[in-house]
Tab-separated table of N, CA, C and O in Angstrom:
chain	number	residue	atom	x	y	z
A	158	UNK	N	0.606	-1.498	0.032
A	158	UNK	CA	-0.150	0.462	0.035
A	158	UNK	C	0.795	1.402	0.290
A	158	UNK	O	1.922	1.171	1.101
A	159	UNK	N	0.530	2.106	-0.891
A	159	UNK	CA	1.268	3.455	-0.875
A	159	UNK	C	0.740	4.588	0.151
A	159	UNK	O	-0.133	4.338	0.713
A	160	UNK	N	1.967	5.231	0.779
A	160	UNK	CA	1.445	5.793	2.011
A	160	UNK	C	2.293	7.319	1.620
A	160	UNK	O	3.149	7.363	0.777
A	161	UNK	N	1.376	8.318	2.267
A	161	UNK	CA	2.025	9.419	2.368
A	161	UNK	C	2.614	9.945	3.584
A	161	UNK	O	2.113	9.487	4.511
A	162	UNK	N	3.617	10.732	3.850
A	162	UNK	CA	3.640	11.825	4.971
A	162	UNK	C	2.936	13.079	4.856
A	162	UNK	O	3.179	13.732	4.493
A	163	UNK	N	2.203	13.251	6.311
A	163	UNK	CA	1.958	14.122	6.811
A	163	UNK	C	2.398	15.114	7.913
A	163	UNK	O	2.157	14.508	9.225
A	164	UNK	N	2.062	16.138	7.963
A	164	UNK	CA	3.536	16.733	8.852
A	164	UNK	C	1.751	17.689	9.787
A	164	UNK	O	0.988	18.916	8.985
A	165	UNK	N	0.893	17.442	11.254
A	165	UNK	CA	0.396	18.057	12.016
A	165	UNK	C	0.986	18.604	12.860
A	165	UNK	O	1.673	18.320	13.767
A	166	UNK	N	0.275	20.350	13.010
A	166	UNK	CA	1.194	20.897	13.869
A	166	UNK	C	-0.414	21.782	14.398
A	166	UNK	O	-1.474	21.968	14.063
A	167	UNK	N	-0.024	21.368	15.939
A	167	UNK	CA	-1.609	21.764	17.084
A	167	UNK	C	-1.562	23.162	17.514
A	167	UNK	O	0.093	23.579	18.059
A	168	UNK	N	-2.219	23.538	17.884
A	168	UNK	CA	-2.161	25.163	18.345
A	168	UNK	C	-3.263	25.242	19.570
A	168	UNK	O	-4.403	24.909	19.632
A	169	UNK	N	-2.890	26.390	20.402
A	169	UNK	CA	-4.104	26.714	21.434
A	169	UNK	C	-4.417	24.919	22.371
A	169	UNK	O	-3.659	24.392	22.660
A	170	UNK	N	-5.670	24.868	22.570
A	170	UNK	CA	-6.311	24.071	22.980
A	170	UNK	C	-5.538	22.486	22.164
A	170	UNK	O	-6.165	21.769	22.971
A	171	UNK	N	-6.052	23.136	21.182
A	171	UNK	CA	-5.334	21.504	20.155
A	171	UNK	C	-4.208	21.096	20.811
A	171	UNK	O	-4.213	19.570	20.878
A	172	UNK	N	-3.456	21.731	20.971
A	172	UNK	CA	-2.181	21.307	21.207
A	172	UNK	C	-2.523	20.628	22.902
A	172	UNK	O	-1.249	19.593	22.775
A	173	UNK	N	-3.188	21.535	23.434
A	173	UNK	CA	-2.975	20.667	25.032
A	173	UNK	C	-3.888	19.364	25.015
A	173	UNK	O	-3.559	18.160	25.546
A	174	UNK	N	-4.972	18.972	23.965
A	174	UNK	CA	-5.523	18.289	23.892
A	174	UNK	C	-4.861	16.857	23.312
A	174	UNK	O	-4.915	15.527	23.568
A	175	UNK	N	-3.951	17.401	22.444
A	175	UNK	CA	-3.096	16.276	21.374
A	175	UNK	C	-2.302	16.102	22.768
A	175	UNK	O	-0.903	14.999	22.220
A	176	UNK	N	-1.617	16.979	23.466
A	176	UNK	CA	-0.173	16.540	24.111
A	176	UNK	C	1.042	16.646	23.707
A	176	UNK	O	2.154	16.189	24.067
A	177	UNK	N	0.974	17.615	22.470
A	177	UNK	CA	2.273	17.686	21.642
A	177	UNK	C	2.090	19.314	20.644
A	177	UNK	O	0.728	19.162	20.238
A	178	UNK	N	3.223	19.602	19.979
A	178	UNK	CA	3.126	20.622	19.636
A	178	UNK	C	2.983	20.259	17.918
A	178	UNK	O	2.406	20.696	17.208
A	179	UNK	N	3.558	19.256	17.628
A	179	UNK	CA	2.877	18.412	16.727
A	179	UNK	C	3.507	16.999	16.367
A	179	UNK	O	4.382	16.502	17.190
A	180	UNK	N	3.384	16.648	14.532
A	180	UNK	CA	3.249	14.820	15.188
A	180	UNK	C	3.373	14.843	13.268
A	180	UNK	O	2.932	15.501	12.743
A	181	UNK	N	4.155	13.906	12.600
A	181	UNK	CA	4.334	13.352	11.859
A	181	UNK	C	3.269	11.753	11.270
A	181	UNK	O	3.503	10.841	12.207
A	182	UNK	N	2.439	11.901	10.275
A	182	UNK	CA	1.782	10.581	10.406
A	182	UNK	C	1.968	10.019	9.032
A	182	UNK	O	1.887	11.109	8.221
A	183	UNK	N	2.203	8.993	8.932
A	183	UNK	CA	1.964	7.889	7.628
A	183	UNK	C	0.927	8.000	7.407
A	183	UNK	O	0.013	7.101	8.209
A	184	UNK	N	0.169	8.604	5.950
A	184	UNK	CA	-1.152	7.645	6.019
A	184	UNK	C	-1.533	6.761	4.429
A	184	UNK	O	-0.267	6.977	3.732
A	185	UNK	N	-2.549	6.363	4.159
A	185	UNK	CA	-2.639	6.166	2.572
A	185	UNK	C	-2.696	6.819	2.153
A	185	UNK	O	-3.299	8.063	2.176
A	186	UNK	N	-2.171	6.618	0.703
A	186	UNK	CA	-2.231	7.469	-0.313
A	186	UNK	C	-3.838	7.968	-0.612
A	186	UNK	O	-4.687	6.716	-0.375
A	187	UNK	N	-4.272	9.104	-0.891
A	187	UNK	CA	-5.503	9.223	-1.303
A	187	UNK	C	-6.583	9.477	-0.029
A	187	UNK	O	-7.510	9.479	-0.246
A	188	UNK	N	-5.648	9.932	0.901
A	188	UNK	CA	-6.418	10.297	1.997
A	188	UNK	C	-6.778	11.837	1.877
A	188	UNK	O	-6.005	12.918	1.559
A	189	UNK	N	-8.135	11.714	2.218
A	189	UNK	CA	-8.795	12.914	2.505
A	189	UNK	C	-8.386	13.978	3.618
A	189	UNK	O	-8.115	13.299	4.696
A	190	UNK	N	-8.710	15.372	3.650
A	190	UNK	CA	-8.738	15.859	4.828
A	190	UNK	C	-9.574	15.200	5.990
A	190	UNK	O	-9.495	15.515	7.206
A	191	UNK	N	-11.586	14.953	5.400
A	191	UNK	CA	-11.914	13.989	6.421
A	191	UNK	C	-11.103	12.886	6.803
A	191	UNK	O	-11.021	12.686	7.765
A	192	UNK	N	-10.712	12.477	6.110
A	192	UNK	CA	-10.069	11.205	6.281
A	192	UNK	C	-8.723	11.573	7.783
A	192	UNK	O	-8.941	10.494	8.586
A	193	UNK	N	-8.067	12.341	7.367
A	193	UNK	CA	-7.037	12.923	8.456
A	193	UNK	C	-7.443	13.161	9.792
A	193	UNK	O	-7.063	12.873	10.528
A	194	UNK	N	-8.761	13.973	9.957
A	194	UNK	CA	-9.861	14.430	11.102
A	194	UNK	C	-9.532	13.499	11.918
A	194	UNK	O	-9.872	12.854	13.108
A	195	UNK	N	-10.275	12.126	10.660
A	195	UNK	CA	-10.984	10.826	11.297
A	195	UNK	C	-9.897	10.221	12.039
A	195	UNK	O	-9.970	9.766	13.632
A	196	UNK	N	-8.418	10.312	11.651
A	196	UNK	CA	-7.507	9.432	12.344
A	196	UNK	C	-6.548	10.553	13.485
A	196	UNK	O	-6.424	9.517	14.642
A	197	UNK	N	-6.727	11.606	13.216
A	197	UNK	CA	-6.236	12.383	14.565
A	197	UNK	C	-7.358	12.072	15.310
A	197	UNK	O	-6.984	12.406	17.254
A	198	UNK	N	-8.540	12.254	15.297
A	198	UNK	CA	-9.891	12.047	16.909
A	198	UNK	C	-9.253	10.427	17.321
A	198	UNK	O	-9.514	10.315	18.149
A	199	UNK	N	-9.038	9.386	16.356
A	199	UNK	CA	-8.760	8.171	16.596
A	199	UNK	C	-7.360	8.059	17.945
A	199	UNK	O	-7.444	7.355	18.249
A	200	UNK	N	-6.760	9.120	17.341
A	200	UNK	CA	-5.175	9.032	17.862
A	200	UNK	C	-5.233	9.282	19.118
A	200	UNK	O	-4.344	9.091	19.827
A	201	UNK	N	-6.273	10.663	19.650
A	201	UNK	CA	-6.291	11.409	20.464
A	201	UNK	C	-7.973	11.561	20.963
A	201	UNK	O	-8.237	12.771	20.647
A	202	UNK	N	-8.281	10.376	21.346
A	202	UNK	CA	-9.978	10.184	21.701
A	202	UNK	C	-10.461	11.294	23.139
A	202	UNK	O	-11.347	11.605	22.994
A	203	UNK	N	-9.434	11.897	23.772
A	203	UNK	CA	-10.194	12.001	25.057
A	203	UNK	C	-10.149	13.514	24.789
A	203	UNK	O	-11.955	13.940	25.060
A	204	UNK	N	-9.528	14.546	23.906
A	204	UNK	CA	-10.592	15.973	23.817
A	204	UNK	C	-10.559	16.513	22.158
A	204	UNK	O	-11.131	17.138	22.263
A	205	UNK	N	-9.481	15.980	21.585
A	205	UNK	CA	-9.219	16.416	20.285
A	205	UNK	C	-10.757	16.320	19.172
A	205	UNK	O	-10.961	17.262	18.337
A	206	UNK	N	-11.083	15.510	19.400
A	206	UNK	CA	-12.433	14.685	18.658
A	206	UNK	C	-13.044	16.201	18.549
A	206	UNK	O	-13.875	16.480	17.693
A	207	UNK	N	-13.973	16.768	20.108
A	207	UNK	CA	-14.517	17.683	19.912
A	207	UNK	C	-14.420	19.362	19.091
A	207	UNK	O	-14.668	20.157	18.597
A	208	UNK	N	-12.787	19.218	19.616
A	208	UNK	CA	-12.201	20.395	19.233
A	208	UNK	C	-11.908	20.226	17.333
A	208	UNK	O	-11.982	21.522	16.881
A	209	UNK	N	-12.161	19.194	16.883
A	209	UNK	CA	-11.764	18.972	15.719
A	209	UNK	C	-13.234	18.908	14.679
A	209	UNK	O	-13.167	19.826	13.479
A	210	UNK	N	-14.198	19.476	15.602
A	210	UNK	CA	-15.653	19.495	15.206
A	210	UNK	C	-15.479	21.461	14.767
A	210	UNK	O	-15.887	21.428	13.990
A	211	UNK	N	-14.981	22.252	15.664
A	211	UNK	CA	-14.959	24.020	15.657
A	211	UNK	C	-13.411	24.274	14.777
A	211	UNK	O	-13.692	25.517	14.045
A	212	UNK	N	-12.537	23.229	14.938
A	212	UNK	CA	-11.037	23.901	14.271
A	212	UNK	C	-11.305	24.214	13.045
A	212	UNK	O	-11.718	23.557	11.851
A	213	UNK	N	-10.405	24.945	12.408
A	213	UNK	CA	-10.071	25.660	11.479
A	213	UNK	C	-8.898	25.195	10.555
A	213	UNK	O	-8.061	24.562	12.036
A	214	UNK	N	-8.671	24.494	9.583
A	214	UNK	CA	-7.584	23.735	9.171
A	214	UNK	C	-6.757	24.646	8.206
A	214	UNK	O	-7.556	24.280	7.225
A	215	UNK	N	-5.491	24.404	8.605
A	215	UNK	CA	-4.781	25.396	7.411
A	215	UNK	C	-3.661	24.183	6.697
A	215	UNK	O	-3.433	23.509	7.188
A	216	UNK	N	-3.980	23.858	5.453
A	216	UNK	CA	-3.240	22.807	4.332
A	216	UNK	C	-2.438	23.553	3.767
A	216	UNK	O	-2.393	24.427	2.614
A	217	UNK	N	-1.080	23.331	4.340
A	217	UNK	CA	0.283	24.138	3.394
A	217	UNK	C	-0.464	25.870	3.449
A	217	UNK	O	0.043	26.492	2.493
A	218	UNK	N	-0.642	26.326	4.591
A	218	UNK	CA	-0.915	27.869	5.002
A	218	UNK	C	-2.125	28.212	4.469
A	218	UNK	O	-2.069	29.498	4.338
A	219	UNK	N	-2.707	27.826	3.619
A	219	UNK	CA	-4.106	28.221	3.054
A	219	UNK	C	-5.243	27.041	3.752
A	219	UNK	O	-5.249	26.598	3.894
A	220	UNK	N	-6.344	28.416	4.303
A	220	UNK	CA	-6.994	27.578	4.680
A	220	UNK	C	-8.047	26.531	4.245
A	220	UNK	O	-8.019	26.953	2.707
A	221	UNK	N	-8.899	25.464	4.407
A	221	UNK	CA	-9.121	24.364	3.899
A	221	UNK	C	-10.439	24.175	4.583
A	221	UNK	O	-10.699	23.552	5.260
A	222	UNK	N	-11.685	24.308	3.745
A	222	UNK	CA	-12.865	24.230	3.879
A	222	UNK	C	-13.156	22.887	3.142
A	222	UNK	O	-14.137	22.304	3.575
A	223	UNK	N	-13.114	22.352	2.141
A	223	UNK	CA	-13.437	21.422	1.285
A	223	UNK	C	-12.610	20.095	1.863
A	223	UNK	O	-11.704	19.609	1.654
A	224	UNK	N	-13.273	19.361	3.086
A	224	UNK	CA	-12.798	18.104	3.369
A	224	UNK	C	-12.988	16.533	2.358
A	224	UNK	O	-12.322	16.066	3.205
A	225	UNK	N	-13.254	17.030	1.314
A	225	UNK	CA	-12.823	15.919	0.263
A	225	UNK	C	-11.651	15.721	0.037
A	225	UNK	O	-11.440	15.474	-1.410
A	226	UNK	N	-11.358	16.858	-0.010
A	226	UNK	CA	-9.699	17.133	-0.674
A	226	UNK	C	-8.587	16.284	-0.118
A	226	UNK	O	-8.351	16.146	0.757
A	227	UNK	N	-7.738	15.784	-1.327
A	227	UNK	CA	-7.069	14.469	-1.491
A	227	UNK	C	-5.741	15.265	-1.061
A	227	UNK	O	-5.595	16.288	-1.434
A	228	UNK	N	-5.153	14.769	0.485
A	228	UNK	CA	-3.686	15.383	1.130
A	228	UNK	C	-2.866	14.814	-0.322
A	228	UNK	O	-2.915	13.664	-0.640
A	229	UNK	N	-1.679	15.857	0.296
A	229	UNK	CA	-0.450	15.764	-0.888
A	229	UNK	C	0.813	14.372	-0.213
A	229	UNK	O	0.768	15.282	1.111
A	230	UNK	N	1.858	14.380	-0.046
A	230	UNK	CA	2.243	13.374	0.421
A	230	UNK	C	3.537	14.907	0.856
A	230	UNK	O	3.539	16.113	-0.134
A	231	UNK	N	4.240	14.804	1.717
A	231	UNK	CA	4.865	15.955	2.924
A	231	UNK	C	3.796	17.352	3.102
A	231	UNK	O	4.217	18.285	3.480
A	232	UNK	N	2.293	17.253	2.804
A	232	UNK	CA	2.113	18.451	3.058
A	232	UNK	C	1.655	18.450	4.911
A	232	UNK	O	1.749	17.623	5.885
A	233	UNK	N	1.701	19.894	5.152
A	233	UNK	CA	1.621	20.525	6.373
A	233	UNK	C	0.002	21.198	6.978
A	233	UNK	O	-0.544	21.776	6.202
A	234	UNK	N	-0.530	20.254	7.824
A	234	UNK	CA	-1.715	20.755	8.504
A	234	UNK	C	-1.896	21.818	9.833
A	234	UNK	O	-0.902	20.625	10.649
A	235	UNK	N	-2.091	22.466	9.822
A	235	UNK	CA	-2.176	23.457	11.696
A	235	UNK	C	-3.712	23.229	11.931
A	235	UNK	O	-4.569	23.784	10.682
A	236	UNK	N	-3.512	22.704	13.015
A	236	UNK	CA	-5.043	22.630	13.314
A	236	UNK	C	-5.032	23.877	14.201
A	236	UNK	O	-4.488	23.983	15.292
A	237	UNK	N	-6.435	25.113	14.219
A	237	UNK	CA	-6.318	26.103	14.446
A	237	UNK	C	-7.692	26.059	15.538
A	237	UNK	O	-8.805	26.222	14.642
A	238	UNK	N	-7.818	25.540	16.998
A	238	UNK	CA	-9.020	26.093	17.184
A	238	UNK	C	-9.994	27.606	17.016
A	238	UNK	O	-8.988	28.365	17.047
A	239	UNK	N	-11.117	27.120	17.481
A	239	UNK	CA	-11.753	29.045	17.293
A	239	UNK	C	-10.659	29.724	18.822
A	239	UNK	O	-10.911	28.900	19.916
A	240	UNK	N	-10.586	31.039	18.844
A	240	UNK	CA	-10.099	31.668	19.555
A	240	UNK	C	-11.104	32.364	20.084
A	240	UNK	O	-11.675	33.246	19.537
A	241	UNK	N	-10.790	32.497	21.716
A	241	UNK	CA	-11.822	33.895	21.914
A	241	UNK	C	-11.448	35.264	21.895
A	241	UNK	O	-10.160	35.164	22.160
A	242	UNK	N	-11.916	36.353	22.151
A	242	UNK	CA	-11.351	37.358	21.817
A	242	UNK	C	-11.914	38.766	21.649
A	242	UNK	O	-13.118	38.666	21.611
A	243	UNK	N	-11.354	39.877	21.575
A	243	UNK	CA	-12.351	40.788	21.857
A	243	UNK	C	-11.059	42.496	21.825
A	243	UNK	O	-9.816	42.842	21.867
């Protein structure tokens, strides 16, 4: 099975829920953004699934809303939970 490598960086409450700043994952080729979110929820079941529901994602520095988008090898994904502020 062909795989790709994806670097995931966590910020704010996502960092706390994942217990780390970043991680590298080996995923099946043709994994989508939705598939990545499901894998992250599986790997960090305690707090990350809820955060992922509301979090914004950056794919190689660009906001991604289309969860059917296929990830490419060496992609970088930032998990940005909603921030309170004012």
